[in-house]
């Protein structure tokens, strides 16, 4: 079992902000979430986007102990352990999560170091505990997603708004769970979030584009993976994630 931590692909000297990317996983699995899994690879283009949108911030990918969420919400536990033990110089963390990672960043989004949450096609099942998130909070989901339920995202956003939290939601017509048919739209929304573009706080439906972008989306994954090597690894103890 590997211990939770962060693979840093960018770490400017003196950086006080961290953009942390949390990848997807499975409902139940204690298998190793190795580096070659598609769920993790899909996050690499967003690391490139974040590097451009916030050049003075550190950028890293969250590393879990396990591939699955499991009964205890292991992915969220790991994220909280990382947030607790990051170096003191990191004062603000901007969380971006996809699928299970989207569920994790929402669950840990009330941590005092968190300065914003962006959930991409998040897995937010019925009855998911409501977390007191602090804006900016943005949820994005494709209308054709058959892996995680867009209605679950809409329902959770409504609960947050009822609790007084400003939430921006985007619905991407014709998009599925892998975020490849409209790769440029996902990149733009990540750039806006990381770059601090003010969100409207409402709901927006983005109509389907003329052409699928699957080929360019897949190409961007390969290009980003080789362009951004891991520069530094930060790990917390496995015991920290099981307290």
mmCIF file of C-alpha atoms in Angstrom, residues 15-238:
data_model
loop_
_atom_site.group_PDB
_atom_site.id
_atom_site.type_symbol
_atom_site.label_atom_id
_atom_site.label_comp_id
_atom_site.label_asym_id
_atom_site.label_seq_id
_atom_site.Cartn_x
_atom_site.Cartn_y
_atom_site.Cartn_z
ATOM 1 C CA UNK A 15 4.853 29.486 -3.842
ATOM 2 C CA UNK A 16 2.059 29.974 -1.305
ATOM 3 C CA UNK A 17 -0.762 28.626 -3.493
ATOM 4 C CA UNK A 18 -1.246 25.032 -4.596
ATOM 5 C CA UNK A 19 -3.561 23.767 -7.329
ATOM 6 C CA UNK A 20 -4.298 20.171 -6.362
ATOM 7 C CA UNK A 21 -5.848 17.755 -8.872
ATOM 8 C CA UNK A 22 -7.762 14.710 -7.592
ATOM 9 C CA UNK A 23 -8.455 11.941 -10.102
ATOM 10 C CA UNK A 24 -11.314 9.465 -10.284
ATOM 11 C CA UNK A 25 -11.468 5.904 -9.070
ATOM 12 C CA UNK A 26 -13.871 3.113 -8.202
ATOM 13 C CA UNK A 27 -16.633 2.592 -5.696
ATOM 14 C CA UNK A 28 -14.835 -0.272 -3.952
ATOM 15 C CA UNK A 29 -11.212 -1.232 -4.479
ATOM 16 C CA UNK A 30 -8.072 -1.508 -2.370
ATOM 17 C CA UNK A 31 -5.883 -1.971 -5.451
ATOM 18 C CA UNK A 32 -2.915 0.286 -6.141
ATOM 19 C CA UNK A 33 -3.913 3.478 -8.042
ATOM 20 C CA UNK A 34 -0.823 3.329 -10.250
ATOM 21 C CA UNK A 35 0.405 6.160 -12.448
ATOM 22 C CA UNK A 36 -0.684 4.614 -15.749
ATOM 23 C CA UNK A 37 -4.396 4.437 -14.993
ATOM 24 C CA UNK A 38 -6.590 6.452 -17.407
ATOM 25 C CA UNK A 39 -8.336 8.239 -14.523
ATOM 26 C CA UNK A 40 -5.057 9.783 -13.404
ATOM 27 C CA UNK A 41 -3.732 10.394 -16.905
ATOM 28 C CA UNK A 42 -6.853 12.408 -17.756
ATOM 29 C CA UNK A 43 -5.882 15.010 -15.138
ATOM 30 C CA UNK A 44 -2.495 15.822 -16.693
ATOM 31 C CA UNK A 45 -3.800 18.303 -19.296
ATOM 32 C CA UNK A 46 -5.451 20.216 -16.458
ATOM 33 C CA UNK A 47 -2.038 20.480 -14.801
ATOM 34 C CA UNK A 48 -0.755 22.187 -17.957
ATOM 35 C CA UNK A 49 -3.764 24.510 -17.943
ATOM 36 C CA UNK A 50 -3.236 25.336 -14.265
ATOM 37 C CA UNK A 51 0.430 26.067 -14.831
ATOM 38 C CA UNK A 52 -0.471 28.633 -17.486
ATOM 39 C CA UNK A 53 -3.396 30.172 -15.595
ATOM 40 C CA UNK A 54 -1.539 30.487 -12.285
ATOM 41 C CA UNK A 55 2.206 30.660 -13.079
ATOM 42 C CA UNK A 56 3.197 31.497 -9.508
ATOM 43 C CA UNK A 57 1.330 28.556 -7.930
ATOM 44 C CA UNK A 58 2.511 25.045 -7.257
ATOM 45 C CA UNK A 59 0.613 22.362 -9.186
ATOM 46 C CA UNK A 60 0.264 18.783 -8.050
ATOM 47 C CA UNK A 61 -1.697 15.573 -8.444
ATOM 48 C CA UNK A 62 -3.183 13.886 -5.396
ATOM 49 C CA UNK A 63 -2.003 10.327 -4.768
ATOM 50 C CA UNK A 64 -4.366 7.989 -2.906
ATOM 51 C CA UNK A 65 -3.598 4.863 -0.921
ATOM 52 C CA UNK A 66 -6.285 2.931 -2.753
ATOM 53 C CA UNK A 67 -8.081 2.929 -6.077
ATOM 54 C CA UNK A 68 -11.547 2.989 -4.459
ATOM 55 C CA UNK A 69 -13.707 5.191 -2.273
ATOM 56 C CA UNK A 70 -14.625 2.191 -0.105
ATOM 57 C CA UNK A 71 -16.894 2.279 2.931
ATOM 58 C CA UNK A 72 -14.949 4.962 4.820
ATOM 59 C CA UNK A 73 -14.418 7.433 1.984
ATOM 60 C CA UNK A 74 -10.705 6.678 1.705
ATOM 61 C CA UNK A 75 -10.089 9.254 -1.032
ATOM 62 C CA UNK A 76 -11.456 12.089 1.116
ATOM 63 C CA UNK A 77 -9.526 10.830 4.147
ATOM 64 C CA UNK A 78 -6.323 10.870 2.132
ATOM 65 C CA UNK A 79 -7.015 14.372 0.852
ATOM 66 C CA UNK A 80 -7.618 15.698 4.358
ATOM 67 C CA UNK A 81 -4.396 14.098 5.579
ATOM 68 C CA UNK A 82 -2.484 15.833 2.776
ATOM 69 C CA UNK A 83 -4.132 19.189 3.504
ATOM 70 C CA UNK A 84 -3.269 18.844 7.192
ATOM 71 C CA UNK A 85 0.400 18.136 6.561
ATOM 72 C CA UNK A 86 1.316 20.359 3.635
ATOM 73 C CA UNK A 87 4.287 22.642 4.361
ATOM 74 C CA UNK A 88 3.238 25.787 6.280
ATOM 75 C CA UNK A 89 4.263 28.019 3.356
ATOM 76 C CA UNK A 90 1.243 26.705 1.410
ATOM 77 C CA UNK A 91 -1.598 28.891 2.683
ATOM 78 C CA UNK A 92 -4.205 28.399 -0.065
ATOM 79 C CA UNK A 93 -5.173 25.225 -1.906
ATOM 80 C CA UNK A 94 -7.459 25.193 -4.930
ATOM 81 C CA UNK A 95 -9.051 21.770 -5.321
ATOM 82 C CA UNK A 96 -10.028 20.297 -8.687
ATOM 83 C CA UNK A 97 -11.488 16.803 -8.722
ATOM 84 C CA UNK A 98 -13.029 14.487 -11.297
ATOM 85 C CA UNK A 99 -15.553 11.734 -10.568
ATOM 86 C CA UNK A 100 -14.494 10.103 -7.266
ATOM 87 C CA UNK A 101 -11.991 12.931 -6.979
ATOM 88 C CA UNK A 102 -14.898 15.352 -7.343
ATOM 89 C CA UNK A 103 -16.571 13.674 -4.399
ATOM 90 C CA UNK A 104 -13.322 13.904 -2.425
ATOM 91 C CA UNK A 105 -12.771 17.626 -3.033
ATOM 92 C CA UNK A 106 -16.342 18.364 -1.992
ATOM 93 C CA UNK A 107 -16.034 16.232 1.142
ATOM 94 C CA UNK A 108 -12.768 17.931 2.158
ATOM 95 C CA UNK A 109 -13.679 21.365 0.812
ATOM 96 C CA UNK A 110 -14.336 22.855 4.253
ATOM 97 C CA UNK A 111 -10.701 22.420 5.278
ATOM 98 C CA UNK A 112 -9.260 25.802 6.401
ATOM 99 C CA UNK A 113 -6.568 25.719 3.711
ATOM 100 C CA UNK A 114 -9.034 25.277 0.846
ATOM 101 C CA UNK A 115 -9.635 28.443 -1.172
ATOM 102 C CA UNK A 116 -11.952 27.033 -3.837
ATOM 103 C CA UNK A 117 -13.511 23.831 -5.164
ATOM 104 C CA UNK A 118 -14.046 22.780 -8.779
ATOM 105 C CA UNK A 119 -15.815 19.430 -9.203
ATOM 106 C CA UNK A 120 -15.789 17.912 -12.695
ATOM 107 C CA UNK A 121 -18.440 15.247 -13.333
ATOM 108 C CA UNK A 122 -18.468 14.567 -9.584
ATOM 109 C CA UNK A 123 -19.854 11.454 -7.978
ATOM 110 C CA UNK A 124 -22.385 12.901 -5.533
ATOM 111 C CA UNK A 125 -24.868 10.154 -4.634
ATOM 112 C CA UNK A 126 -28.193 10.772 -2.973
ATOM 113 C CA UNK A 127 -27.752 11.499 0.714
ATOM 114 C CA UNK A 128 -24.176 12.741 0.390
ATOM 115 C CA UNK A 129 -23.420 14.835 3.523
ATOM 116 C CA UNK A 130 -23.684 18.554 2.955
ATOM 117 C CA UNK A 131 -20.335 20.296 3.448
ATOM 118 C CA UNK A 132 -19.992 23.983 4.310
ATOM 119 C CA UNK A 133 -18.002 24.971 1.237
ATOM 120 C CA UNK A 134 -16.622 28.464 0.776
ATOM 121 C CA UNK A 135 -16.816 30.133 -2.656
ATOM 122 C CA UNK A 136 -15.656 29.872 -5.297
ATOM 123 C CA UNK A 137 -17.524 26.605 -5.798
ATOM 124 C CA UNK A 138 -18.119 25.321 -9.329
ATOM 125 C CA UNK A 139 -19.667 22.052 -10.512
ATOM 126 C CA UNK A 140 -19.494 20.899 -14.143
ATOM 127 C CA UNK A 141 -21.234 17.863 -15.612
ATOM 128 C CA UNK A 142 -21.858 16.476 -19.073
ATOM 129 C CA UNK A 143 -25.449 15.737 -20.034
ATOM 130 C CA UNK A 144 -24.537 12.317 -21.500
ATOM 131 C CA UNK A 145 -22.572 11.066 -18.495
ATOM 132 C CA UNK A 146 -23.648 7.497 -17.701
ATOM 133 C CA UNK A 147 -21.037 6.845 -14.999
ATOM 134 C CA UNK A 148 -21.841 9.592 -12.508
ATOM 135 C CA UNK A 149 -25.306 11.137 -12.429
ATOM 136 C CA UNK A 150 -25.667 14.767 -13.577
ATOM 137 C CA UNK A 151 -28.909 14.923 -11.566
ATOM 138 C CA UNK A 152 -26.925 14.165 -8.414
ATOM 139 C CA UNK A 153 -24.688 17.155 -9.081
ATOM 140 C CA UNK A 154 -27.690 19.400 -9.682
ATOM 141 C CA UNK A 155 -29.367 18.206 -6.491
ATOM 142 C CA UNK A 156 -26.266 18.740 -4.363
ATOM 143 C CA UNK A 157 -25.764 22.233 -5.798
ATOM 144 C CA UNK A 158 -29.392 23.044 -4.941
ATOM 145 C CA UNK A 159 -28.821 21.907 -1.357
ATOM 146 C CA UNK A 160 -25.747 24.117 -1.091
ATOM 147 C CA UNK A 161 -27.638 27.117 -2.428
ATOM 148 C CA UNK A 162 -30.452 26.480 0.040
ATOM 149 C CA UNK A 163 -27.814 26.598 2.767
ATOM 150 C CA UNK A 164 -26.597 29.981 1.522
ATOM 151 C CA UNK A 165 -23.538 28.872 -0.478
ATOM 152 C CA UNK A 166 -23.008 30.526 -3.867
ATOM 153 C CA UNK A 167 -22.474 27.762 -6.431
ATOM 154 C CA UNK A 168 -21.854 28.024 -10.169
ATOM 155 C CA UNK A 169 -22.924 25.047 -12.272
ATOM 156 C CA UNK A 170 -22.257 24.267 -15.922
ATOM 157 C CA UNK A 171 -24.052 21.631 -17.985
ATOM 158 C CA UNK A 172 -22.126 20.507 -21.072
ATOM 159 C CA UNK A 173 -24.457 19.176 -23.749
ATOM 160 C CA UNK A 174 -23.363 15.946 -25.417
ATOM 161 C CA UNK A 175 -20.459 15.305 -23.060
ATOM 162 C CA UNK A 176 -19.729 12.004 -21.342
ATOM 163 C CA UNK A 177 -17.747 11.040 -18.273
ATOM 164 C CA UNK A 178 -14.257 10.945 -19.783
ATOM 165 C CA UNK A 179 -14.343 14.696 -20.572
ATOM 166 C CA UNK A 180 -12.990 14.119 -24.090
ATOM 167 C CA UNK A 181 -15.773 15.131 -26.467
ATOM 168 C CA UNK A 182 -15.493 18.752 -25.322
ATOM 169 C CA UNK A 183 -11.921 18.802 -24.046
ATOM 170 C CA UNK A 184 -11.402 22.486 -24.851
ATOM 171 C CA UNK A 185 -14.442 23.495 -22.803
ATOM 172 C CA UNK A 186 -13.173 21.570 -19.769
ATOM 173 C CA UNK A 187 -9.766 23.209 -20.173
ATOM 174 C CA UNK A 188 -11.346 26.656 -20.363
ATOM 175 C CA UNK A 189 -13.414 26.118 -17.234
ATOM 176 C CA UNK A 190 -10.353 24.884 -15.345
ATOM 177 C CA UNK A 191 -8.381 27.927 -16.532
ATOM 178 C CA UNK A 192 -11.147 30.295 -15.436
ATOM 179 C CA UNK A 193 -11.299 28.700 -11.996
ATOM 180 C CA UNK A 194 -7.543 28.668 -11.430
ATOM 181 C CA UNK A 195 -7.102 32.132 -12.896
ATOM 182 C CA UNK A 196 -9.731 33.627 -10.632
ATOM 183 C CA UNK A 197 -12.267 34.590 -13.291
ATOM 184 C CA UNK A 198 -15.372 35.558 -11.309
ATOM 185 C CA UNK A 199 -18.151 32.968 -11.538
ATOM 186 C CA UNK A 200 -21.723 34.084 -11.856
ATOM 187 C CA UNK A 201 -23.108 31.878 -9.134
ATOM 188 C CA UNK A 202 -25.906 30.560 -11.354
ATOM 189 C CA UNK A 203 -26.464 27.704 -13.771
ATOM 190 C CA UNK A 204 -25.367 27.735 -17.386
ATOM 191 C CA UNK A 205 -26.052 25.235 -20.158
ATOM 192 C CA UNK A 206 -23.306 25.103 -22.767
ATOM 193 C CA UNK A 207 -24.769 23.906 -26.108
ATOM 194 C CA UNK A 208 -23.160 21.050 -27.979
ATOM 195 C CA UNK A 209 -20.258 21.991 -30.225
ATOM 196 C CA UNK A 210 -20.089 21.176 -33.913
ATOM 197 C CA UNK A 211 -17.363 18.524 -33.717
ATOM 198 C CA UNK A 212 -16.161 16.037 -31.142
ATOM 199 C CA UNK A 213 -12.671 16.721 -29.781
ATOM 200 C CA UNK A 214 -11.796 13.182 -28.705
ATOM 201 C CA UNK A 215 -8.648 12.871 -30.842
ATOM 202 C CA UNK A 216 -7.229 16.205 -29.709
ATOM 203 C CA UNK A 217 -8.239 15.432 -26.124
ATOM 204 C CA UNK A 218 -6.367 12.120 -26.133
ATOM 205 C CA UNK A 219 -3.388 13.794 -27.761
ATOM 206 C CA UNK A 220 -3.303 16.462 -25.072
ATOM 207 C CA UNK A 221 -3.046 13.771 -22.411
ATOM 208 C CA UNK A 222 0.049 12.219 -24.004
ATOM 209 C CA UNK A 223 1.604 15.625 -24.652
ATOM 210 C CA UNK A 224 0.987 16.839 -21.089
ATOM 211 C CA UNK A 225 2.255 13.633 -19.487
ATOM 212 C CA UNK A 226 5.625 13.920 -21.186
ATOM 213 C CA UNK A 227 5.868 17.698 -20.962
ATOM 214 C CA UNK A 228 5.362 17.806 -17.196
ATOM 215 C CA UNK A 229 7.529 15.303 -15.347
ATOM 216 C CA UNK A 230 7.041 14.913 -11.620
ATOM 217 C CA UNK A 231 9.543 17.317 -10.032
ATOM 218 C CA UNK A 232 8.951 16.522 -6.389
ATOM 219 C CA UNK A 233 6.939 14.083 -4.300
ATOM 220 C CA UNK A 234 5.350 15.045 -0.991
ATOM 221 C CA UNK A 235 4.092 12.165 1.118
ATOM 222 C CA UNK A 236 2.320 11.921 4.445
ATOM 223 C CA UNK A 237 2.467 8.869 6.675
ATOM 224 C CA UNK A 238 -0.082 6.150 6.117
#
